[in-house]
Coordinates of C-alpha atoms in Angstrom, one line a residue:
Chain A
X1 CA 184.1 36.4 230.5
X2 CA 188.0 37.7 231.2
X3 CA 189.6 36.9 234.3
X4 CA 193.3 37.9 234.8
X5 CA 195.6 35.5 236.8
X6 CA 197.0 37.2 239.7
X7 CA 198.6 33.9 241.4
X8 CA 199.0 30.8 240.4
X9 CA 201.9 28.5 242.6
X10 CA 202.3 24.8 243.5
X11 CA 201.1 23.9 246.9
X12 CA 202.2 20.2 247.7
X13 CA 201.8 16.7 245.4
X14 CA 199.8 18.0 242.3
X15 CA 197.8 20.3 244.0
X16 CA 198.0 24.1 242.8
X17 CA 196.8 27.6 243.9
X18 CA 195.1 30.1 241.4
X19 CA 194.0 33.1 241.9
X20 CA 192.4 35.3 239.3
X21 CA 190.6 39.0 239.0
X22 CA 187.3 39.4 237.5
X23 CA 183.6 39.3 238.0
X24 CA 182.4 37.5 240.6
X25 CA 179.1 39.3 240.9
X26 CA 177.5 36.1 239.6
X27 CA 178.3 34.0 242.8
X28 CA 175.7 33.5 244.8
X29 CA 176.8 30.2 246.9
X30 CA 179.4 28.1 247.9
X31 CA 180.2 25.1 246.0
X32 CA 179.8 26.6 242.3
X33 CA 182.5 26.4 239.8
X34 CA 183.7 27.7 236.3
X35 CA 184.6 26.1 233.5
X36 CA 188.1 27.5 232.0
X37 CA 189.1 27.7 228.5
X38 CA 192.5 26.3 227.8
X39 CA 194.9 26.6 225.3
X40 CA 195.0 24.0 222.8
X41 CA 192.5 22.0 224.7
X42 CA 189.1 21.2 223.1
X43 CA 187.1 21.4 225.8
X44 CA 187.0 23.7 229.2
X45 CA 187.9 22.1 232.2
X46 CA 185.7 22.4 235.0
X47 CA 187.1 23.5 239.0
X48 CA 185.4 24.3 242.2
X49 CA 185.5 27.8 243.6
X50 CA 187.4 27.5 247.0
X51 CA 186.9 31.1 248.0
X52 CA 185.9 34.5 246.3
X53 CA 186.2 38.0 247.5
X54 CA 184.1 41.3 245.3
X55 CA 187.7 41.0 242.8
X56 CA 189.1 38.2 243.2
X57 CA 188.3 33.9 243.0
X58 CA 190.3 31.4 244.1
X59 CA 190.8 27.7 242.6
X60 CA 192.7 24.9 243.9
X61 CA 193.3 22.3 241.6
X62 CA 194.8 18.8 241.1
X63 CA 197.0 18.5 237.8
X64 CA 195.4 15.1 236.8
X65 CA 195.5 15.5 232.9
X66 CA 196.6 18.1 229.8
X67 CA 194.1 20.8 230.5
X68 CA 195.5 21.4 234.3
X69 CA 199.0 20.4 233.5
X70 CA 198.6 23.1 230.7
X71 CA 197.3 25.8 233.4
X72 CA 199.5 24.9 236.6
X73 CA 202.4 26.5 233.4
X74 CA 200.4 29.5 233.0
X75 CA 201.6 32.6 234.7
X76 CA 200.5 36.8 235.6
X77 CA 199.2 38.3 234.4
X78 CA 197.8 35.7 231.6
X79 CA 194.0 36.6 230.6
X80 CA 191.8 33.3 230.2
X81 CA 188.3 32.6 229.4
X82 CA 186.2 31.6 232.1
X83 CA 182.5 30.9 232.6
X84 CA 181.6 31.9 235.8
X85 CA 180.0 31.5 238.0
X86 CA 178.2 27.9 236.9
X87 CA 175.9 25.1 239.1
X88 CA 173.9 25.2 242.3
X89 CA 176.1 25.2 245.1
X90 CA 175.3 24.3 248.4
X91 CA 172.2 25.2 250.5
X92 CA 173.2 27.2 254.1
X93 CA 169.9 27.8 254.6
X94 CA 169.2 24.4 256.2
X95 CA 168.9 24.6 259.6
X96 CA 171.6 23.0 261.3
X97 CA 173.7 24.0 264.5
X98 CA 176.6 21.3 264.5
X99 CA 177.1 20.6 260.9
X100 CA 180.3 18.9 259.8
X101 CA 182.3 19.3 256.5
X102 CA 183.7 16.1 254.7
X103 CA 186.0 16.4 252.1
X104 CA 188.7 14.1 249.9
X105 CA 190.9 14.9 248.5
X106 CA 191.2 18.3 246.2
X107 CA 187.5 18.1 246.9
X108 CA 188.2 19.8 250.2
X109 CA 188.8 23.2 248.0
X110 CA 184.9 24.1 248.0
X111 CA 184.6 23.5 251.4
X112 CA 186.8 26.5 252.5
X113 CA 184.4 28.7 251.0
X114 CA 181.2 27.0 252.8
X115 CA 183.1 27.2 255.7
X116 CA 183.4 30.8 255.6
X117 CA 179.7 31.1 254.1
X118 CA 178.3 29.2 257.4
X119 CA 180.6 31.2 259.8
X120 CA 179.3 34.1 257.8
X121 CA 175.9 32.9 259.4
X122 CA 177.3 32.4 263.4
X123 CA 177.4 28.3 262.6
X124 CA 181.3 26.9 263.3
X125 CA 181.5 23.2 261.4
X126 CA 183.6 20.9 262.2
X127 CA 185.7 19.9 259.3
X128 CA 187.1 16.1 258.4
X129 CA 189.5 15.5 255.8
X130 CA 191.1 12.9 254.3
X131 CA 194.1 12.3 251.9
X132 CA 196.0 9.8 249.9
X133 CA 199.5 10.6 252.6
X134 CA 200.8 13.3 254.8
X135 CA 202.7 14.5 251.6
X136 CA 199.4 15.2 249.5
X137 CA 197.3 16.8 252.2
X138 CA 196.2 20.5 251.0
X139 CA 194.0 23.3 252.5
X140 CA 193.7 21.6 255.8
X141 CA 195.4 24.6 257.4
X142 CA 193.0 27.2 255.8
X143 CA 190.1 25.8 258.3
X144 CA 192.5 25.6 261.2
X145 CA 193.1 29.6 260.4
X146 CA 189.6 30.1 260.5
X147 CA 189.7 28.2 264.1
X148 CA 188.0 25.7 263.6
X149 CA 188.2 21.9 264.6
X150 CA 189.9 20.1 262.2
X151 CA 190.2 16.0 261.7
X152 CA 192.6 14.2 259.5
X153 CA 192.5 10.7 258.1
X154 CA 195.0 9.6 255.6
X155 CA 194.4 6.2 253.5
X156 CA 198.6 5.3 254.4
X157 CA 198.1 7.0 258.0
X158 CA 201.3 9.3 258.0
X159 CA 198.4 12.2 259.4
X160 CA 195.5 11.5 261.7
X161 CA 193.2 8.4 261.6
X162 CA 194.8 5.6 259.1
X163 CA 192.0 5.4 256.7
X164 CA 188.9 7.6 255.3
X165 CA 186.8 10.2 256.0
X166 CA 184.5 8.0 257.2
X167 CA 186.8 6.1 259.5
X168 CA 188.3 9.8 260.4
X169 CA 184.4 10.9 261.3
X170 CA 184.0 8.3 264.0
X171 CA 186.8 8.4 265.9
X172 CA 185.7 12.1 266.1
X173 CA 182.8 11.3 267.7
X174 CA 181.3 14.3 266.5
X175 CA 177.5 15.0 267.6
X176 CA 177.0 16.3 263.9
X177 CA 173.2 16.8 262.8
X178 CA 174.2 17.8 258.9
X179 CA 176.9 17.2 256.7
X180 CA 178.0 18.7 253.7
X181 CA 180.6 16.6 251.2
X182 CA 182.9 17.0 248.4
X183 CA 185.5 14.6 247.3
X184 CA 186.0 11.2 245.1
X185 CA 183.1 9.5 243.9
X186 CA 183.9 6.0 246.4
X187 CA 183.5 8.5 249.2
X188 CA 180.5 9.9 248.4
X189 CA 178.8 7.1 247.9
X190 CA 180.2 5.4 251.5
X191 CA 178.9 8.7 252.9
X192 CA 175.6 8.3 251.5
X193 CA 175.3 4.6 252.6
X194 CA 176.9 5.6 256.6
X195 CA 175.6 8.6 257.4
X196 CA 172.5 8.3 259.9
X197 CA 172.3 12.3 259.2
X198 CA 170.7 14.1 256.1
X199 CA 173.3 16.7 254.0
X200 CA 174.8 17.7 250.5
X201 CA 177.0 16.2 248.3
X202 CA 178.7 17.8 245.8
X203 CA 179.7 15.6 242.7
X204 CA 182.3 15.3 240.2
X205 CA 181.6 13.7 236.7
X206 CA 183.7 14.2 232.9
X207 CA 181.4 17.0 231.5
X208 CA 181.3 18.6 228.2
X209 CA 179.5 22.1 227.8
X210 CA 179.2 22.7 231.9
X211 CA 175.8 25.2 231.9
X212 CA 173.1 22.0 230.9
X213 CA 172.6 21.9 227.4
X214 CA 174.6 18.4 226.1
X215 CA 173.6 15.8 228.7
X216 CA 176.9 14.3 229.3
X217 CA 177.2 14.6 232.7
X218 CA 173.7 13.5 233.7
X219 CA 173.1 11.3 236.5
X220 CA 170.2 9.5 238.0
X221 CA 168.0 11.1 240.7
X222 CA 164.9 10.6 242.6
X223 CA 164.1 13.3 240.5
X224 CA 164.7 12.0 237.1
X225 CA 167.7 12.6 235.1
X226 CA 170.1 15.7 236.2
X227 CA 173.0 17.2 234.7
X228 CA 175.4 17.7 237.4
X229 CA 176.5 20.5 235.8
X230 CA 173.3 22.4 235.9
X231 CA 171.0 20.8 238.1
X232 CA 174.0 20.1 240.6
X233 CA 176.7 19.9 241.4
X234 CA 175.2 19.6 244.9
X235 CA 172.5 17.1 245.2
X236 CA 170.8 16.7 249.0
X237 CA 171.6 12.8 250.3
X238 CA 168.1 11.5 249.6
X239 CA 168.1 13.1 245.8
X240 CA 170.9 10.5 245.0
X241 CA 170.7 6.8 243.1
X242 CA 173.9 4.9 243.4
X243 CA 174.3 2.2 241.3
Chain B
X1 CA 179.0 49.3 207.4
X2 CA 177.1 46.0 205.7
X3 CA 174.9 46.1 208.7
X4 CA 171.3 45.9 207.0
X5 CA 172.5 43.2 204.6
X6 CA 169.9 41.1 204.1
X7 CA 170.3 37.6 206.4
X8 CA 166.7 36.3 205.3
X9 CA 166.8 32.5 204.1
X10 CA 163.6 30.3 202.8
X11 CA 163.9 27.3 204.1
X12 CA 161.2 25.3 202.2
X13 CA 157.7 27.1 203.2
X14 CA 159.2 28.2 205.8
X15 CA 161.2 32.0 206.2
X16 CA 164.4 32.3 208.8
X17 CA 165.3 35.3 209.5
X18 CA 168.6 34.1 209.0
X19 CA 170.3 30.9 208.9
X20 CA 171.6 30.0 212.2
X21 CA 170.4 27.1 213.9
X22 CA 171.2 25.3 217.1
X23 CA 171.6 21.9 216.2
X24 CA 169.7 19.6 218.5
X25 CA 171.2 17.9 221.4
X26 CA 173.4 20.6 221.6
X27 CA 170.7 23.3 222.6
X28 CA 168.8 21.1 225.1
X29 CA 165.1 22.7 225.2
X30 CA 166.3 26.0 224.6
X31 CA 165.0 27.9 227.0
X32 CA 167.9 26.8 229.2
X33 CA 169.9 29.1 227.4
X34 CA 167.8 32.1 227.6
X35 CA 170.0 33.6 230.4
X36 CA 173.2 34.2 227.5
X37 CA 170.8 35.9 224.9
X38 CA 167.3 36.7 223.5
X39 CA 166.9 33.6 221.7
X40 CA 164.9 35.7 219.1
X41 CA 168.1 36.6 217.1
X42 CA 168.4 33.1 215.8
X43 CA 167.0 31.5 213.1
X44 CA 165.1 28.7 214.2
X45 CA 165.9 26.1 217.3
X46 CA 166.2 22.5 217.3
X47 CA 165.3 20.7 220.7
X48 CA 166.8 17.6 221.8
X49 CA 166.0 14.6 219.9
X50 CA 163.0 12.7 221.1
X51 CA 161.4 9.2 221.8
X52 CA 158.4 8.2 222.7
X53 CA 159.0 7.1 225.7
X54 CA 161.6 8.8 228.4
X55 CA 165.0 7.3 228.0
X56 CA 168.2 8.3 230.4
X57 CA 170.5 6.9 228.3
X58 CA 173.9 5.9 228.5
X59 CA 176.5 5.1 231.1
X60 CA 179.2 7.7 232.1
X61 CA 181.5 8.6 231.0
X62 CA 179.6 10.4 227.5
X63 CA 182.0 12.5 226.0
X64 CA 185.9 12.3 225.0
X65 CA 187.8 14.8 224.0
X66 CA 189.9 15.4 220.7
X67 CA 192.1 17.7 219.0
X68 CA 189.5 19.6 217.3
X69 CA 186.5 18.0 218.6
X70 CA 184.5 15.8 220.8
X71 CA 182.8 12.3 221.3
X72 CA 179.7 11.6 223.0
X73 CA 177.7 9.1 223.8
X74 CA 174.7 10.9 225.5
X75 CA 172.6 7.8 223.9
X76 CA 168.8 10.3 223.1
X77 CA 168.3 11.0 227.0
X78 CA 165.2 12.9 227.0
X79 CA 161.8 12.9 229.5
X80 CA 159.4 11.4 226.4
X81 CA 157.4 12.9 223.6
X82 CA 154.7 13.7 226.0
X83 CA 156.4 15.1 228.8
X84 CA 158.9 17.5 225.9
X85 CA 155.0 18.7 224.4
X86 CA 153.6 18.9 228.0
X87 CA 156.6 20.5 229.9
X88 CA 159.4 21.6 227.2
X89 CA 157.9 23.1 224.6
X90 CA 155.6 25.7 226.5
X91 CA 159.0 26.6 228.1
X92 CA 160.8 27.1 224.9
X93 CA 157.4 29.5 223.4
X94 CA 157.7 31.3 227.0
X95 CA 160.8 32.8 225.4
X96 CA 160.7 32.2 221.9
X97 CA 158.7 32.5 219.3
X98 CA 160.7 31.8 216.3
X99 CA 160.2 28.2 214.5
X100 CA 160.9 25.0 216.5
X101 CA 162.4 22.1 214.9
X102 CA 161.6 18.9 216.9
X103 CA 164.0 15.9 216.5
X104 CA 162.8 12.6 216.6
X105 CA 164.7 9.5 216.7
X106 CA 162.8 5.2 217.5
X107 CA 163.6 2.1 217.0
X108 CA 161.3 1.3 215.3
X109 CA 159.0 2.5 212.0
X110 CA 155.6 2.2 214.6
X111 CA 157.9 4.3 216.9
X112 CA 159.2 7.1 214.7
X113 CA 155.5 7.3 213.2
X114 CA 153.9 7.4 216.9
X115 CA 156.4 10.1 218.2
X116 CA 156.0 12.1 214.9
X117 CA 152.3 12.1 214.5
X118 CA 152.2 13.2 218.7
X119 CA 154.6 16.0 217.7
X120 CA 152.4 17.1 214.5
X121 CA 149.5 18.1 216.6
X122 CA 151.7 20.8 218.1
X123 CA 151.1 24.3 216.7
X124 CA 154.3 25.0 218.1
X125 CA 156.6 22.6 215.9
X126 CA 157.2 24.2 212.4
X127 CA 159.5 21.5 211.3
X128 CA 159.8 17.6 212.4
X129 CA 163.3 16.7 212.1
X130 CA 163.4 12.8 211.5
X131 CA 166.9 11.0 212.9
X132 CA 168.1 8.5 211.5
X133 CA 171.4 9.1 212.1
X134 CA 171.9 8.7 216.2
X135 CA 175.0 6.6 216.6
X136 CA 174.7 6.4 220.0
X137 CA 171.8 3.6 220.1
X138 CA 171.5 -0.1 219.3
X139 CA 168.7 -1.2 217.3
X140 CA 167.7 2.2 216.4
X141 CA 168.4 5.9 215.0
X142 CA 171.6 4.8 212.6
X143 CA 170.6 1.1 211.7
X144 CA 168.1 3.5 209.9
X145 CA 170.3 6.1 208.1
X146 CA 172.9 3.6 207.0
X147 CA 170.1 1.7 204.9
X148 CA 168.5 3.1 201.7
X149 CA 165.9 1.0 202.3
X150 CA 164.8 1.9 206.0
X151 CA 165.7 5.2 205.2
X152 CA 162.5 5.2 202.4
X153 CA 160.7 3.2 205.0
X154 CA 160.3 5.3 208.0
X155 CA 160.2 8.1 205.7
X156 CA 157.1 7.6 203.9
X157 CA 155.4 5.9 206.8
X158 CA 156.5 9.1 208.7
X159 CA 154.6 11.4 205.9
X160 CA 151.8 9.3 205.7
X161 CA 150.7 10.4 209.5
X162 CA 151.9 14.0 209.4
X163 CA 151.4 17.1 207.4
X164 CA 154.2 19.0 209.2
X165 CA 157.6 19.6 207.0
X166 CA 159.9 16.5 207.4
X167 CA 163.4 16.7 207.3
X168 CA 166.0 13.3 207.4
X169 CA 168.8 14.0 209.5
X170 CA 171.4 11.7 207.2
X171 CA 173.8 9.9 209.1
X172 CA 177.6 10.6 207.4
X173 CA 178.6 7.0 209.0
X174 CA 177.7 5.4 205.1
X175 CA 179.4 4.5 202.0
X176 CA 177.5 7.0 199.2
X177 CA 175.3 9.3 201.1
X178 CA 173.9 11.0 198.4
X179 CA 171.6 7.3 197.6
X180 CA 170.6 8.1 201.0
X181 CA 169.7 11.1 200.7
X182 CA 167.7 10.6 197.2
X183 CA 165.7 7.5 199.0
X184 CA 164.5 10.0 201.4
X185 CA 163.4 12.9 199.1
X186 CA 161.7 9.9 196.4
X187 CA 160.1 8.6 199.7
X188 CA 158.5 12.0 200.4
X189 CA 160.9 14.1 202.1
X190 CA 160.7 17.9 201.9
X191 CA 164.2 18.3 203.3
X192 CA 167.0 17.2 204.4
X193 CA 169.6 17.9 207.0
X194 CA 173.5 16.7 206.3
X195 CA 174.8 15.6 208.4
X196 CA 174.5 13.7 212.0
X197 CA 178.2 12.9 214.1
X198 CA 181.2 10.5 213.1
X199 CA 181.5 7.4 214.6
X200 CA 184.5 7.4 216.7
X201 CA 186.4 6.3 219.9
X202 CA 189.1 6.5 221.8
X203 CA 191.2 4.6 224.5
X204 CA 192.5 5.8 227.6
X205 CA 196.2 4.6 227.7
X206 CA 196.3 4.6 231.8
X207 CA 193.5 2.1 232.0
X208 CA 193.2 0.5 228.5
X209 CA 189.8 1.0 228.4
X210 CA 187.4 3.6 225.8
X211 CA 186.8 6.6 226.9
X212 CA 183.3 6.7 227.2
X213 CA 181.4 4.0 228.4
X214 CA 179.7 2.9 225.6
X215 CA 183.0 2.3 223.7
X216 CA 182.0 4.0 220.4
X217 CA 180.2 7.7 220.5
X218 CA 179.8 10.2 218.0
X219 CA 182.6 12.3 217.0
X220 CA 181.6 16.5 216.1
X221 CA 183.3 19.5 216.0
X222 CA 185.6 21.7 214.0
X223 CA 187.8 18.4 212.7
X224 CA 184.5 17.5 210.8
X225 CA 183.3 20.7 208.8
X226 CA 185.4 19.9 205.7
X227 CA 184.0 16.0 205.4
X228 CA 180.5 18.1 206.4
X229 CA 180.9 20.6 203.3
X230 CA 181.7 18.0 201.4
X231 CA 178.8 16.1 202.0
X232 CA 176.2 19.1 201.9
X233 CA 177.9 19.8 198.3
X234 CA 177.1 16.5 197.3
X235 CA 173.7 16.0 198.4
X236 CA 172.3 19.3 197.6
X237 CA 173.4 19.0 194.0
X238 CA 171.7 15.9 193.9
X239 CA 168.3 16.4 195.4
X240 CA 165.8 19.1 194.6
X241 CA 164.8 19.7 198.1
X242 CA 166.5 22.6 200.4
X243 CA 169.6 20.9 202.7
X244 CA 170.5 22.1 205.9
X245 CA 174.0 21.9 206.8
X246 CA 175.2 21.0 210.0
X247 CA 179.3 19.1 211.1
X248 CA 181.7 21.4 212.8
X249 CA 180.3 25.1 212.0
X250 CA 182.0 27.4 214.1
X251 CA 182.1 30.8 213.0
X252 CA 180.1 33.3 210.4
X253 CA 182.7 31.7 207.6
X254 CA 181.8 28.5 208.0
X255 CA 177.8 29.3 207.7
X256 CA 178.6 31.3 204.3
X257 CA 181.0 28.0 203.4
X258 CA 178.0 25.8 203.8
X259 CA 175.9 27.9 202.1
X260 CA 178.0 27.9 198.6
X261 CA 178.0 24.3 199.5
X262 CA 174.5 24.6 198.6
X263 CA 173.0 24.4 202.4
X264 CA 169.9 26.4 202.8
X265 CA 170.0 27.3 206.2
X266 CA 172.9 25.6 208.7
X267 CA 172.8 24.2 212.1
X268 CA 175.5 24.5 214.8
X269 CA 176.5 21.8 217.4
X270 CA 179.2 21.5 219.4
X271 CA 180.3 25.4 219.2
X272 CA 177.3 25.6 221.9
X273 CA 178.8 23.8 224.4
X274 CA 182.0 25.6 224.2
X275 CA 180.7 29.1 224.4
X276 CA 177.0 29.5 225.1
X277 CA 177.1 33.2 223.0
X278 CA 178.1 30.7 220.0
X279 CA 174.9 31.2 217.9
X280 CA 174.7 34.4 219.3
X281 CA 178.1 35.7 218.4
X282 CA 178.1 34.1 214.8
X283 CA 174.6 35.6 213.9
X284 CA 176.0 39.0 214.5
X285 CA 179.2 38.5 212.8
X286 CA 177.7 37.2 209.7
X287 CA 176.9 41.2 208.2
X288 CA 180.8 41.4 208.3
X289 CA 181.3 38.4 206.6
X290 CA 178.8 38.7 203.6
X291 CA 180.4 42.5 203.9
X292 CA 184.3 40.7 203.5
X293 CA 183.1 38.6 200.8
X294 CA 180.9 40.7 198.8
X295 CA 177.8 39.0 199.6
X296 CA 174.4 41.5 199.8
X297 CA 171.5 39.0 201.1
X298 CA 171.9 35.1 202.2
X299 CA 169.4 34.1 199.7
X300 CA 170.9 35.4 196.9
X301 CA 173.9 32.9 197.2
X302 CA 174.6 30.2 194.5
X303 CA 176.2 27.5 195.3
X304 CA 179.1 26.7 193.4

């Protein structure tokens, strides 16, 4: 499908904004992404929604490689080719009162639109990010807009708790009874191996087609083999085998 | 308008309505891509490969990028012949009912013959697709395609316990494959399918290491199609049993390319996973192709 970009402009570090006009009919949940056609690249590259309105989606991405240093050059009103919307996406309709939202990272982008998805609902998380420095912190100031409580932890400590997410998460002392998580595969997996509390993770693996058919981003899971892309790329706690 | 040309290919005993098929591993089941399109336009489907027993297979990372192409190293992940007849297959006929080509790969003659003769009892299989050709296992799937020998081996055990059509899937990773392809059809083959990935790799220059975990993968895409062609040209002239083309197809062109290069019908990999309308999109443009090129009806083409 055809999406026009409306916005796209550097936030801080590598992090940048995108915003784009199309369909978003498809969306049905948080945590879903597309996979956009680029220019001289071979394959599409795969980002997180962070937010969508009727018109409009919004991406925030890192520019870690070719493909996204190819689109943080592209300007309005280019047209690209986007598959949208693809994956599970996170579950709201687990009961929970006090859940919290963990994110590293530019893996804190889905989380805005969960955020707004529980709110949606009458639930207010409490949100914990972490970053590499003060300098490369992003989005945190999209939850504190939305007025909600917001932690910091950087891994050099120039904002918040010196350290994780994790680290970051206890010095909260939040009374959280559900998490949801998106961020760097190390955190995840220190989440999953901390966390006394049940929740979703939302992964992030090199895939190839995005919508399930190659099997290059499969992972093990209690329930056999799952491509992230299609089976994920939320997974619930217990449905995850690290190794 | 050339709309009613005639897109009909014979395929053996078999008829396609025309000659577009997903190649396997590139297609999963099928049915997961029933959401895109009625899978009823194409001509035939070709599930993931399968083993006999469930394998998940390699490490990540599978799949590198190139210009022009792709690597993977997916390594035959699939639930197990009895779990695809049990589970897949019924999924697949839920929304399709053209033919099914199932893809078989082992690691051993006993294996490929065990598989094959589980997936001959099923109705729903019209053609049994035998790889030899998977580079992305040790011990199996290309040791056998890059060996007259083993090729002739597994296939006339393989006919031997089956009465369903068998096509090699030749491996391209060998010095002269038209010997390969002439030990399968003198071992009893009734077609043949030309031809399987590249063997490739690549380094990642931040940390020094491959790519993909499994250092070398298979290498598929557009870069391929002209060492493809090439290959279906010489095989087809050399056999006397049809050749399905498969290596880089990704447009209407390419399918009427491979067909002057003597292919039959032609299967399409890696366009799939770049666009899931890919099969979709070429089927319908091929009337305006055969239009373009003055070509009435598919069947009628001679190779050059």
């Amino acid at each position: 499908m055809k999406y026009t970009i409306i916005e796209n402009r550097h936030l801080t570090g590598a992090t940048w904004l995108m915003r784009l006009r199309g369909d978003t009919s498809g969306i049905t949940r948080p945590g879903q992404f597309v996979n956009v056609a680029v220019d001289g690249c071979f394959l599409r590259r795969p980002i997180s929604i962070c937010d969508w309105d009727d018109s409009t989606i919004l991406l925030a991405y890192d520019v870690v490689g070719e493909g996204t240093e190819k689109m943080s050059k592209m300007l309005p009103p280019q047209e690209l080719d986007i598959l949208c919307p693809l994956g599970n996406g996170f579950d709201i309709s687990v009961p929970t009162e006090r859940p919290v939202l963990l994110g590293g990272g530019i893996g804190t982008a889905p989380l805005y639109g969960l955020a707004k998805a529980l709110m949606d609902k009458g639930i207010r998380p409490a949100v914990v990010l972490g970053f590499a420095s003060k300098e490369r912190a992003v989005l945190h100031d999209l939850f504190v807009d939305l007025g909600l409580p917001v932690y910091m932890a950087t891994v050099d400590g120039s904002l918040g708790t010196k350290g994780f997410v994790t680290d970051a998460y206890k010095e909260a002392g939040l009374d959280a009874d559900y998490f949801y998580a998106c961020g760097p595969s190390p955190m995840l997996r220190a989440l999953c191996d901390t966390m006394p509390i049940s929740g979703q993770l939302s992964l992030e693996t090199r895939m190839a087609c995005g919508f399930g058919v190659c099997a290059c981003c499969a992972i093990k899971t209690t329930n056999g083999p799952a491509g992230v892309c299609k089976k994920g790329p939320v997974f619930r706690k217990e449905e995850l085998i690290w190794e | 308008m050339g709309m009613n040309r005639d897109l009909q290919v014979s395929l053996g005993s078999l008829t396609l309505k025309n000659p577009v098929i997903p190649a396997s591993g590139c297609f999963g089941f099928g049915y997961v891509m029933a959401p895109y399109y009625d899978l009823n336009t194409l001509g035939a489907i070709s599930v993931k490969g399968t083993t006999l027993d469930a394998r998940f297979g390699n490490p990540l990372p599978r799949v590198a990028e190139c210009p022009s192409g792709m690597i993977n190293s997916v390594g035959l992940m699939n639930p197990g012949v009895d779990k695809v007849i049990s589970d897949e297959l019924p999924k697949l006929r839920d929304v399709y009912n053209g033919p099914i080509i199932a893809n078989i790969s082992g690691f051993s003659v006993d294996e490929y013959c065990e598989t094959c003769r589980r997936m001959d009892g099923q109705p729903q299989v019209d053609i049994l697709e035998l790889n030899v050709s998977c580079p992305n296992v040790h011990g199996g799937g290309m040791a056998f395609g890059t060996s007259a020998e083993n090729i002739a081996k597994v296939t006339s055990a393989v006919k031997k316990c089956t009465r369903t059509p068998l096509f090699v899937k030749l491996s391209p990773n060998v010095t002269d494959i038209v010997e390969m392809a002439r030990a399968a059809e003198d071992a009893g083959a009734d077609g043949l399918v030309c031809a399987n990935t590249f063997l490739g790799m690549r380094i990642d220059l931040k940390t020094k290491r491959p790519v993909v975990a499994n250092v070398m993968g298979g290498f598929s895409g557009p870069a391929v199609f002209p060492m493809a062609l090439r290959m279906v040209y010489q095989v087809s002239r050399a056999v006397n049993i049809p050749v399905i083309g498969c290596g880089g197809v990704m447009s209407a062109d390419d399918i009427l390319e491979m067909m002057l290069a003597g292919a039959k019908a032609v299967e399409v990999g890696t366009a799939n996973l770049l666009d899931p309308m890919a099969c979709y999109n070429i089927v319908r443009e091929l009337p305006a192709a055969m239009e373009r090129y003055g070509i009435d009806s598919l069947s009628s083409i001679k190779p050059i």
